[in-house]
Amino acid sequence: MSKSTWLFLLASLLCIPAASAAEPAPPRYNTIALQADAQREVQNDLLDATLYVEVNDSTPAGVANAVNKSVNDALRVAKEHKGVRVRSGNNQTYPVYSKANQLQGWRGRGEIRVESKDFEAASGLIGKLQSGMQLGRIQFTVSPESRRAAENELITEAIAAFKSRAEIVKTALGGRGYKLQNLNVSSGHNVPQPRLAIARAAPTAQEMTPPSLEAGISVITVNANGTIEILE
């Protein structure tokens, strides 16, 4: 066999895979998009509260000094409460103008954040701090570790619900089976508005009555959505 013939055969063999690869994938029929989810109510076990102080003064230095003193005093008090995490929040200083656009003075605001799983300890600390600060908000959520544990269990339930729906669709279409093409799993949560009762003391009291707290629940959801192909 001549050299030219060998070269021709080699070129032909090299072209066969390329031609096969260029062929379009066969179309898929009987594809169905499905979605299923699993939900669970989980007790909120983490408190996040913000307390703040606002001060007026004729100079920004005077404002900053007063705000810093209040925040530092609050942080010192907080160190005495075990099981409660406290950190500084946002601090702001800004000018105050009259209607005639004349500078009247300065106003400052300082915040601290209180976080804890021990609601009784957090409530006691908030009651003490309210003698010199105002309570801005209290929010209850599920802690990351509790959320992760609930989501791990719900993933199995959501996938089982997805497979159950796939079986229903397969039977309704008269298929002999189905093939899973893709599946996405995601999670989310909804936090119902908790009830917060605050027992108020007289303004001259040295120590405020601690607030009564009701943490409420969060609804955690895991969603499974994907596509299946019904086999005829």
Coordinates of N, CA and C in Angstrom, one line a residue:
M1 N 0.9 -1.2 0.0 CA 0.0 0.0 0.0 C 0.9 1.2 0.0
S2 N 0.5 2.2 -0.9 CA 1.4 3.3 -1.0 C 1.3 4.3 0.2
K3 N 2.2 5.1 0.3 CA 2.2 6.1 1.4 C 1.0 7.0 1.3
S4 N 0.6 7.4 0.1 CA -0.5 8.3 -0.1 C -1.8 7.7 0.4
T5 N -1.9 6.3 0.2 CA -3.1 5.6 0.6 C -3.2 5.6 2.1
W6 N -2.1 5.3 2.8 CA -2.0 5.3 4.3 C -2.5 6.7 4.8
L7 N -2.0 7.7 4.2 CA -2.3 9.1 4.7 C -3.8 9.3 4.5
F8 N -4.4 8.8 3.4 CA -5.8 9.0 3.2 C -6.6 8.3 4.2
L9 N -6.3 7.0 4.6 CA -7.0 6.3 5.5 C -6.9 6.9 6.9
L10 N -5.7 7.4 7.3 CA -5.5 8.0 8.6 C -6.4 9.2 8.7
A11 N -6.4 10.1 7.7 CA -7.2 11.3 7.7 C -8.7 10.9 7.9
S12 N -9.1 9.8 7.2 CA -10.5 9.4 7.3 C -10.9 9.0 8.7
L13 N -10.0 8.2 9.4 CA -10.2 7.8 10.7 C -10.3 9.0 11.7
L14 N -9.5 9.9 11.5 CA -9.4 11.1 12.4 C -10.7 11.9 12.3
C15 N -11.3 11.9 11.1 CA -12.5 12.7 10.9 C -13.8 12.1 11.5
I16 N -13.7 10.7 11.7 CA -15.0 10.0 12.2 C -15.4 10.6 13.6
P17 N -14.5 10.7 14.6 CA -15.0 11.2 15.9 C -15.5 12.6 15.8
A18 N -14.8 13.4 15.0 CA -15.2 14.8 14.9 C -16.6 14.9 14.3
A19 N -16.9 14.1 13.3 CA -18.2 14.1 12.7 C -19.3 13.7 13.7
S20 N -18.9 12.6 14.5 CA -19.9 12.1 15.5 C -20.1 13.1 16.6
A21 N -19.0 13.8 17.0 CA -19.2 14.9 18.1 C -20.0 16.0 17.6
A22 N -20.0 16.3 16.3 CA -20.8 17.4 15.8 C -22.2 17.1 15.7
E23 N -22.6 15.9 15.8 CA -24.1 15.6 15.7 C -24.8 16.1 16.9
P24 N -25.9 16.8 16.7 CA -26.7 17.3 17.9 C -27.3 16.2 18.8
A25 N -27.4 16.6 20.1 CA -27.9 15.6 21.0 C -29.4 15.4 20.7
P26 N -29.9 14.2 20.9 CA -31.3 13.9 20.6 C -32.2 14.7 21.5
P27 N -33.3 15.2 20.9 CA -34.2 16.0 21.7 C -34.9 15.2 22.8
R28 N -35.1 15.8 23.9 CA -35.8 15.2 25.1 C -37.3 15.5 25.1
Y29 N -38.1 14.5 25.2 CA -39.5 14.6 25.3 C -40.1 14.3 26.6
N30 N -41.3 14.6 26.9 CA -42.0 14.3 28.2 C -41.2 14.8 29.4
T31 N -40.7 16.0 29.3 CA -40.0 16.6 30.5 C -40.9 17.4 31.3
I32 N -40.9 17.2 32.6 CA -41.8 17.9 33.5 C -41.0 18.6 34.6
A33 N -41.4 19.9 34.8 CA -40.8 20.6 35.9 C -41.6 20.4 37.2
L34 N -41.0 20.1 38.3 CA -41.7 19.8 39.5 C -41.1 20.7 40.7
Q35 N -42.0 20.9 41.7 CA -41.5 21.6 42.9 C -42.2 21.0 44.1
A36 N -41.4 20.8 45.2 CA -42.0 20.3 46.4 C -41.2 21.0 47.6
D37 N -41.8 21.1 48.7 CA -41.1 21.7 49.9 C -41.5 21.0 51.2
A38 N -40.7 21.2 52.2 CA -41.0 20.7 53.5 C -40.8 21.9 54.5
Q39 N -41.7 22.0 55.5 CA -41.7 23.1 56.4 C -41.7 22.6 57.9
R40 N -41.1 23.4 58.8 CA -41.1 23.1 60.2 C -41.1 24.4 61.0
E41 N -41.9 24.4 62.1 CA -41.8 25.5 63.0 C -40.7 25.2 64.0
V42 N -39.8 26.2 64.2 CA -38.7 26.1 65.1 C -38.7 27.2 66.1
Q43 N -38.5 26.9 67.3 CA -38.5 27.9 68.4 C -37.3 28.8 68.2
N44 N -37.6 30.1 68.3 CA -36.5 31.1 68.2 C -35.7 31.0 69.5
D45 N -34.4 30.9 69.4 CA -33.5 30.7 70.5 C -32.4 31.7 70.6
L46 N -32.5 32.8 69.8 CA -31.4 33.8 69.9 C -32.1 35.2 69.9
L47 N -31.7 36.0 70.9 CA -32.2 37.3 71.0 C -31.1 38.3 70.5
D48 N -31.6 39.4 69.9 CA -30.7 40.4 69.4 C -31.4 41.8 69.7
A49 N -30.9 42.5 70.6 CA -31.5 43.8 71.0 C -30.5 44.9 70.8
T50 N -31.1 46.1 70.5 CA -30.3 47.3 70.3 C -30.8 48.4 71.3
L51 N -29.9 48.9 72.1 CA -30.2 50.0 73.0 C -29.3 51.2 72.5
Y52 N -29.9 52.4 72.8 CA -29.2 53.6 72.3 C -29.3 54.8 73.3
V53 N -28.4 55.7 73.1 CA -28.5 57.0 73.8 C -28.3 58.1 72.8
E54 N -29.1 59.2 73.0 CA -29.0 60.4 72.2 C -28.7 61.6 73.1
V55 N -27.7 62.4 72.6 CA -27.2 63.6 73.4 C -27.2 64.8 72.6
N56 N -27.5 66.0 73.1 CA -27.4 67.3 72.5 C -26.3 68.1 73.2
D57 N -25.5 68.8 72.5 CA -24.5 69.7 73.1 C -24.2 70.8 72.1
S58 N -23.5 71.8 72.5 CA -23.2 72.9 71.7 C -21.9 72.6 70.8
T59 N -21.2 71.6 71.1 CA -20.0 71.3 70.4 C -20.0 69.8 70.0
P60 N -19.4 69.4 68.9 CA -19.3 68.0 68.6 C -18.4 67.2 69.6
A61 N -17.4 67.9 70.2 CA -16.6 67.2 71.2 C -17.4 66.9 72.5
G62 N -18.3 67.8 72.8 CA -19.1 67.6 74.0 C -20.1 66.4 73.8
V63 N -20.6 66.4 72.5 CA -21.5 65.3 72.2 C -20.8 63.9 72.2
A64 N -19.6 63.9 71.6 CA -18.9 62.6 71.6 C -18.5 62.2 73.0
N65 N -18.1 63.1 73.8 CA -17.7 62.7 75.2 C -18.9 62.1 75.9
A66 N -20.1 62.8 75.8 CA -21.2 62.3 76.6 C -21.7 60.9 76.0
V67 N -21.7 60.7 74.7 CA -22.1 59.5 74.1 C -21.1 58.4 74.5
N68 N -19.8 58.6 74.4 CA -18.8 57.6 74.7 C -18.9 57.2 76.2
K69 N -19.2 58.2 77.0 CA -19.3 57.8 78.5 C -20.5 56.9 78.7
S70 N -21.6 57.2 78.1 CA -22.8 56.3 78.3 C -22.6 54.9 77.7
V71 N -22.0 54.9 76.5 CA -21.7 53.5 75.9 C -20.7 52.8 76.8
N72 N -19.7 53.4 77.2 CA -18.6 52.7 78.0 C -19.2 52.2 79.3
D73 N -20.1 53.1 80.0 CA -20.7 52.6 81.2 C -21.6 51.4 81.0
A74 N -22.3 51.4 79.9 CA -23.2 50.3 79.6 C -22.4 49.0 79.3
L75 N -21.2 49.1 78.6 CA -20.4 48.0 78.4 C -19.8 47.4 79.7
R76 N -19.5 48.3 80.6 CA -19.0 47.8 81.9 C -20.0 47.0 82.7
V77 N -21.2 47.6 82.6 CA -22.4 46.8 83.3 C -22.6 45.5 82.7
A78 N -22.5 45.5 81.3 CA -22.7 44.2 80.6 C -21.7 43.1 80.9
K79 N -20.5 43.5 81.3 CA -19.5 42.5 81.6 C -19.8 41.7 82.8
E80 N -20.7 42.2 83.6 CA -21.1 41.4 84.8 C -22.1 40.4 84.6
H81 N -22.7 40.3 83.4 CA -23.7 39.4 83.0 C -23.2 38.3 82.1
K82 N -23.0 37.1 82.7 CA -22.5 36.0 81.9 C -23.6 35.4 81.0
G83 N -23.1 34.9 79.9 CA -24.0 34.3 78.9 C -24.6 35.3 78.0
V84 N -24.2 36.6 78.1 CA -24.7 37.7 77.2 C -23.6 38.3 76.4
R85 N -23.7 38.4 75.1 CA -22.7 39.0 74.3 C -23.1 40.4 74.0
V86 N -22.2 41.4 74.3 CA -22.5 42.8 74.1 C -21.4 43.4 73.2
R87 N -21.8 44.2 72.3 CA -20.8 44.9 71.5 C -21.3 46.3 71.1
S88 N -20.4 47.1 70.7 CA -20.8 48.5 70.3 C -21.5 48.5 69.0
G89 N -22.4 49.4 68.8 CA -23.2 49.5 67.5 C -22.7 50.7 66.8
N90 N -23.7 51.4 66.1 CA -23.4 52.6 65.3 C -23.3 53.8 66.2
N91 N -22.3 54.6 65.9 CA -22.2 55.9 66.6 C -22.3 57.0 65.5
Q92 N -23.0 58.1 65.8 CA -23.2 59.2 64.9 C -23.2 60.5 65.6
T93 N -22.6 61.5 64.9 CA -22.7 62.9 65.4 C -23.0 63.8 64.2
Y94 N -24.0 64.6 64.3 CA -24.4 65.5 63.2 C -24.9 66.8 63.7
P95 N -24.8 67.9 62.9 CA -25.2 69.2 63.3 C -26.8 69.4 63.3
V96 N -27.2 70.3 64.1 CA -28.7 70.6 64.2 C -28.8 72.0 63.8
Y97 N -29.7 72.3 62.8 CA -29.9 73.6 62.2 C -31.4 74.1 62.6
S98 N -31.5 75.4 62.7 CA -32.8 76.0 62.9 C -33.5 76.2 61.5
K99 N -34.8 76.6 61.6 CA -35.5 76.8 60.3 C -34.9 77.9 59.4
A100 N -34.1 78.8 60.0 CA -33.4 79.8 59.3 C -32.0 79.3 58.8
N101 N -31.8 78.0 58.9 CA -30.6 77.4 58.5 C -29.3 77.9 59.3
Q102 N -29.6 78.2 60.6 CA -28.5 78.6 61.5 C -28.1 77.4 62.4
L103 N -26.8 77.2 62.6 CA -26.4 76.1 63.4 C -26.8 76.3 64.8
Q104 N -27.5 75.4 65.4 CA -28.0 75.5 66.8 C -27.2 74.7 67.7
G105 N -26.6 73.6 67.3 CA -25.8 72.8 68.1 C -25.5 71.4 67.4
W106 N -25.2 70.5 68.3 CA -24.9 69.1 67.7 C -25.6 68.0 68.5
R107 N -25.9 67.0 67.8 CA -26.6 65.8 68.3 C -25.8 64.6 68.0
G108 N -25.8 63.7 69.0 CA -25.1 62.4 68.8 C -25.9 61.2 69.2
R109 N -25.6 60.1 68.7 CA -26.3 58.9 69.0 C -25.3 57.7 69.1
G110 N -25.4 57.0 70.2 CA -24.5 55.8 70.4 C -25.4 54.6 70.6
E111 N -24.9 53.4 70.1 CA -25.7 52.2 70.3 C -24.8 51.1 70.9
I112 N -25.5 50.1 71.5 CA -24.9 48.9 71.9 C -25.8 47.7 71.4
R113 N -25.2 46.6 71.1 CA -26.0 45.4 70.7 C -25.9 44.3 71.7
V114 N -27.0 43.7 72.1 CA -27.1 42.7 73.0 C -27.5 41.4 72.3
E115 N -26.8 40.3 72.5 CA -27.1 39.0 71.9 C -27.0 37.9 72.9
S116 N -28.0 37.0 72.9 CA -27.9 36.0 73.9 C -28.9 34.9 73.6
K117 N -28.6 33.6 74.0 CA -29.6 32.6 74.0 C -30.3 32.5 75.4
D118 N -29.7 33.1 76.4 CA -30.2 33.1 77.8 C -31.2 34.3 77.9
F119 N -32.4 34.2 77.6 CA -33.4 35.3 77.6 C -33.5 35.9 79.0
E120 N -33.5 35.1 80.0 CA -33.6 35.7 81.4 C -32.4 36.6 81.7
A121 N -31.2 36.2 81.4 CA -30.0 37.0 81.6 C -30.1 38.3 80.7
A122 N -30.5 38.1 79.5 CA -30.6 39.3 78.6 C -31.6 40.3 79.0
S123 N -32.7 39.8 79.5 CA -33.8 40.6 80.0 C -33.3 41.4 81.2
G124 N -32.6 40.8 82.1 CA -32.1 41.5 83.3 C -31.1 42.5 82.9
L125 N -30.3 42.3 82.0 CA -29.3 43.3 81.5 C -30.0 44.5 80.9
I126 N -30.9 44.2 80.0 CA -31.7 45.2 79.3 C -32.4 46.1 80.3
G127 N -33.0 45.5 81.4 CA -33.6 46.3 82.4 C -32.7 47.3 83.1
K128 N -31.4 46.8 83.4 CA -30.5 47.7 84.0 C -30.0 48.8 83.0
L129 N -29.8 48.5 81.8 CA -29.3 49.4 80.8 C -30.3 50.5 80.5
Q130 N -31.6 50.2 80.7 CA -32.7 51.1 80.3 C -32.7 52.3 81.3
S131 N -32.0 52.2 82.4 CA -32.0 53.4 83.3 C -31.2 54.5 82.7
G132 N -30.3 54.2 81.7 CA -29.6 55.3 81.1 C -29.6 55.3 79.6
M133 N -30.3 54.3 79.0 CA -30.4 54.1 77.5 C -31.8 53.8 77.2
Q134 N -32.1 54.0 75.9 CA -33.5 53.6 75.4 C -33.4 52.3 74.6
L135 N -34.4 51.5 74.7 CA -34.5 50.3 73.9 C -35.0 50.6 72.5
G136 N -34.1 50.3 71.5 CA -34.5 50.6 70.2 C -35.3 49.4 69.5
R137 N -34.9 48.2 69.7 CA -35.6 47.1 69.1 C -35.1 45.8 69.8
I138 N -36.0 44.8 69.7 CA -35.6 43.4 70.1 C -36.1 42.5 69.0
Q139 N -35.2 41.6 68.5 CA -35.5 40.7 67.4 C -35.1 39.3 67.9
F140 N -36.0 38.3 67.6 CA -35.7 36.9 67.9 C -35.6 36.1 66.6
T141 N -34.6 35.3 66.6 CA -34.3 34.5 65.5 C -33.9 33.1 65.9
V142 N -33.7 32.2 64.9 CA -33.2 30.8 65.2 C -31.7 30.9 65.1
S143 N -31.0 30.4 66.0 CA -29.5 30.4 66.0 C -29.0 29.6 64.8
P144 N -27.8 29.9 64.2 CA -27.3 29.2 63.1 C -27.2 27.7 63.2
E145 N -26.8 27.3 64.4 CA -26.7 25.8 64.6 C -28.0 25.1 64.6
S146 N -29.0 25.8 65.2 CA -30.4 25.2 65.3 C -31.0 25.2 63.9
R147 N -30.8 26.3 63.1 CA -31.3 26.3 61.8 C -30.6 25.3 60.9
R148 N -29.3 25.1 61.0 CA -28.6 24.1 60.2 C -29.2 22.7 60.5
A149 N -29.4 22.4 61.8 CA -29.9 21.0 62.1 C -31.3 20.8 61.5
A150 N -32.1 21.8 61.6 CA -33.5 21.7 61.1 C -33.5 21.5 59.5
E151 N -32.6 22.3 58.9 CA -32.5 22.3 57.4 C -32.0 20.9 56.9
N152 N -31.1 20.3 57.7 CA -30.5 19.0 57.3 C -31.6 18.0 57.3
E153 N -32.5 18.0 58.3 CA -33.6 17.1 58.4 C -34.7 17.4 57.3
L154 N -34.9 18.6 57.0 CA -35.9 19.0 56.0 C -35.5 18.7 54.6
I155 N -34.2 18.6 54.3 CA -33.7 18.3 53.0 C -34.2 16.9 52.6
T156 N -34.1 15.9 53.5 CA -34.6 14.6 53.3 C -36.1 14.6 53.0
E157 N -36.8 15.4 53.8 CA -38.3 15.4 53.6 C -38.7 16.1 52.3
A158 N -38.0 17.1 51.9 CA -38.3 17.8 50.7 C -38.0 17.0 49.5
I159 N -36.9 16.2 49.5 CA -36.6 15.3 48.4 C -37.6 14.2 48.3
A160 N -38.0 13.7 49.4 CA -39.0 12.6 49.5 C -40.3 13.1 48.9
A161 N -40.7 14.4 49.2 CA -41.9 14.9 48.6 C -41.8 15.1 47.1
F162 N -40.6 15.5 46.7 CA -40.4 15.7 45.2 C -40.5 14.3 44.5
K163 N -39.9 13.3 45.1 CA -40.0 11.9 44.5 C -41.5 11.4 44.4
S164 N -42.2 11.8 45.5 CA -43.6 11.4 45.5 C -44.4 12.0 44.4
R165 N -44.2 13.3 44.2 CA -44.9 14.0 43.1 C -44.4 13.5 41.7
A166 N -43.1 13.1 41.6 CA -42.7 12.6 40.4 C -43.4 11.2 40.1
E167 N -43.6 10.4 41.1 CA -44.4 9.2 40.9 C -45.8 9.5 40.5
I168 N -46.4 10.5 41.0 CA -47.8 10.8 40.7 C -47.9 11.3 39.2
V169 N -46.9 12.1 38.8 CA -46.9 12.6 37.4 C -46.7 11.4 36.4
K170 N -45.7 10.5 36.8 CA -45.4 9.4 36.0 C -46.7 8.5 35.8
T171 N -47.4 8.3 36.8 CA -48.6 7.4 36.7 C -49.7 8.1 35.9
A172 N -49.8 9.4 36.1 CA -50.9 10.2 35.4 C -50.6 10.2 33.9
L173 N -49.3 10.2 33.5 CA -49.0 10.2 32.1 C -48.8 8.8 31.5
G174 N -49.0 7.8 32.3 CA -48.9 6.4 31.8 C -47.5 6.0 31.5
G175 N -46.5 6.6 32.2 CA -45.1 6.2 31.9 C -44.7 5.0 32.7
R176 N -43.6 4.3 32.2 CA -43.1 3.1 32.9 C -42.1 3.5 33.9
G177 N -41.7 4.7 33.9 CA -40.7 5.2 34.9 C -40.3 6.6 34.6
Y178 N -39.4 7.2 35.3 CA -38.9 8.5 35.1 C -37.4 8.6 35.3
K179 N -36.8 9.6 34.7 CA -35.4 9.9 34.9 C -35.2 11.3 35.4
L180 N -34.4 11.5 36.5 CA -34.2 12.8 37.0 C -33.1 13.5 36.2
Q181 N -33.5 14.7 35.7 CA -32.6 15.5 34.9 C -31.8 16.4 35.7
N182 N -32.4 17.1 36.6 CA -31.7 18.0 37.5 C -32.6 18.3 38.8
L183 N -31.9 18.7 39.9 CA -32.6 18.9 41.1 C -31.9 20.0 41.9
N184 N -32.6 21.0 42.3 CA -32.0 22.1 43.1 C -32.7 22.1 44.5
V185 N -31.9 22.3 45.5 CA -32.4 22.4 46.9 C -32.0 23.7 47.5
S186 N -33.0 24.4 48.0 CA -32.8 25.7 48.7 C -33.6 25.8 49.9
S187 N -33.2 26.8 50.8 CA -33.9 27.0 52.1 C -34.2 28.4 52.3
G188 N -35.1 28.6 53.2 CA -35.5 30.0 53.6 C -36.3 29.9 54.9
H189 N -36.7 31.1 55.4 CA -37.4 31.1 56.7 C -38.3 32.3 56.8
N190 N -39.3 32.2 57.6 CA -40.2 33.4 57.8 C -40.3 33.5 59.3
V191 N -40.1 34.7 59.8 CA -40.1 35.0 61.3 C -41.4 35.7 61.6
P192 N -42.4 35.1 62.2 CA -43.6 35.8 62.7 C -43.2 36.9 63.7
Q193 N -43.9 38.0 63.7 CA -43.7 39.1 64.6 C -43.9 38.7 66.0
P194 N -42.8 38.7 66.8 CA -43.0 38.3 68.2 C -43.7 39.3 69.0
R195 N -44.3 38.9 70.1 CA -45.0 39.8 71.0 C -43.9 40.2 72.1
L196 N -43.9 41.5 72.4 CA -42.9 42.0 73.4 C -43.7 42.9 74.4
A197 N -43.7 42.5 75.6 CA -44.3 43.3 76.7 C -43.2 43.9 77.5
I198 N -43.2 45.2 77.6 CA -42.2 45.9 78.4 C -42.9 46.6 79.6
A199 N -42.5 46.1 80.8 CA -43.0 46.7 82.0 C -42.2 48.0 82.3
R200 N -42.9 49.1 82.4 CA -42.2 50.4 82.5 C -42.2 50.9 84.0
A201 N -41.1 51.4 84.4 CA -41.0 52.0 85.7 C -41.0 53.5 85.6
A202 N -41.1 54.1 86.8 CA -41.1 55.6 86.8 C -39.8 56.1 86.3
P203 N -39.8 57.3 85.6 CA -38.6 57.9 85.0 C -37.5 58.1 86.0
T204 N -37.8 58.3 87.2 CA -36.8 58.6 88.2 C -36.2 57.3 88.8
A205 N -36.7 56.2 88.5 CA -36.2 54.9 89.0 C -34.7 54.7 88.6
Q206 N -33.9 54.2 89.5 CA -32.5 53.9 89.3 C -32.4 52.7 88.4
E207 N -33.3 51.8 88.5 CA -33.2 50.5 87.7 C -34.6 50.2 87.1
M208 N -34.6 50.0 85.8 CA -35.9 49.7 85.2 C -36.3 48.3 85.4
T209 N -37.6 48.0 85.4 CA -38.1 46.6 85.5 C -37.7 45.9 84.2
P210 N -37.2 44.7 84.3 CA -36.8 44.0 83.1 C -38.0 43.7 82.2
P211 N -37.8 43.8 80.9 CA -38.9 43.5 79.9 C -39.3 42.0 79.9
S212 N -40.6 41.8 79.7 CA -41.1 40.4 79.6 C -41.0 40.0 78.1
L213 N -40.3 38.9 77.8 CA -40.0 38.6 76.5 C -40.8 37.3 76.0
E214 N -41.3 37.3 74.8 CA -41.8 36.1 74.2 C -41.2 35.9 72.9
A215 N -40.4 34.9 72.7 CA -39.5 34.8 71.5 C -40.3 34.4 70.3
G216 N -41.3 33.6 70.4 CA -42.1 33.2 69.2 C -41.3 32.1 68.4
I217 N -41.8 31.8 67.2 CA -41.2 30.8 66.4 C -40.9 31.3 65.0
S218 N -40.0 30.6 64.3 CA -39.7 30.8 62.9 C -40.2 29.6 62.1
V219 N -40.6 29.8 60.9 CA -41.0 28.7 60.0 C -39.9 28.6 59.0
I220 N -39.2 27.4 59.1 CA -38.1 27.1 58.2 C -38.6 26.2 57.0
T221 N -38.2 26.6 55.8 CA -38.7 25.9 54.6 C -37.5 25.4 53.8
V222 N -37.5 24.2 53.3 CA -36.6 23.7 52.3 C -37.3 23.3 51.1
N223 N -36.9 23.9 50.0 CA -37.6 23.7 48.7 C -36.7 22.8 47.8
A224 N -37.4 21.9 47.1 CA -36.7 21.0 46.1 C -37.5 21.2 44.8
N225 N -36.7 21.7 43.8 CA -37.4 21.8 42.5 C -36.4 21.3 41.4
G226 N -37.0 20.7 40.4 CA -36.1 20.1 39.3 C -37.0 19.7 38.1
T227 N -36.3 18.9 37.3 CA -37.0 18.4 36.0 C -36.8 16.9 35.9
I228 N -37.9 16.3 35.5 CA -37.8 14.8 35.3 C -38.2 14.5 33.8
E229 N -37.8 13.4 33.3 CA -38.2 12.9 32.0 C -39.0 11.6 32.2
I230 N -40.2 11.6 31.7 CA -41.1 10.5 31.8 C -40.6 9.5 30.7
L231 N -40.4 8.2 31.1 CA -40.0 7.2 30.2 C -41.2 6.4 29.7
E232 N -41.4 6.3 28.4 CA -42.5 5.6 27.9 C -42.3 4.1 27.8

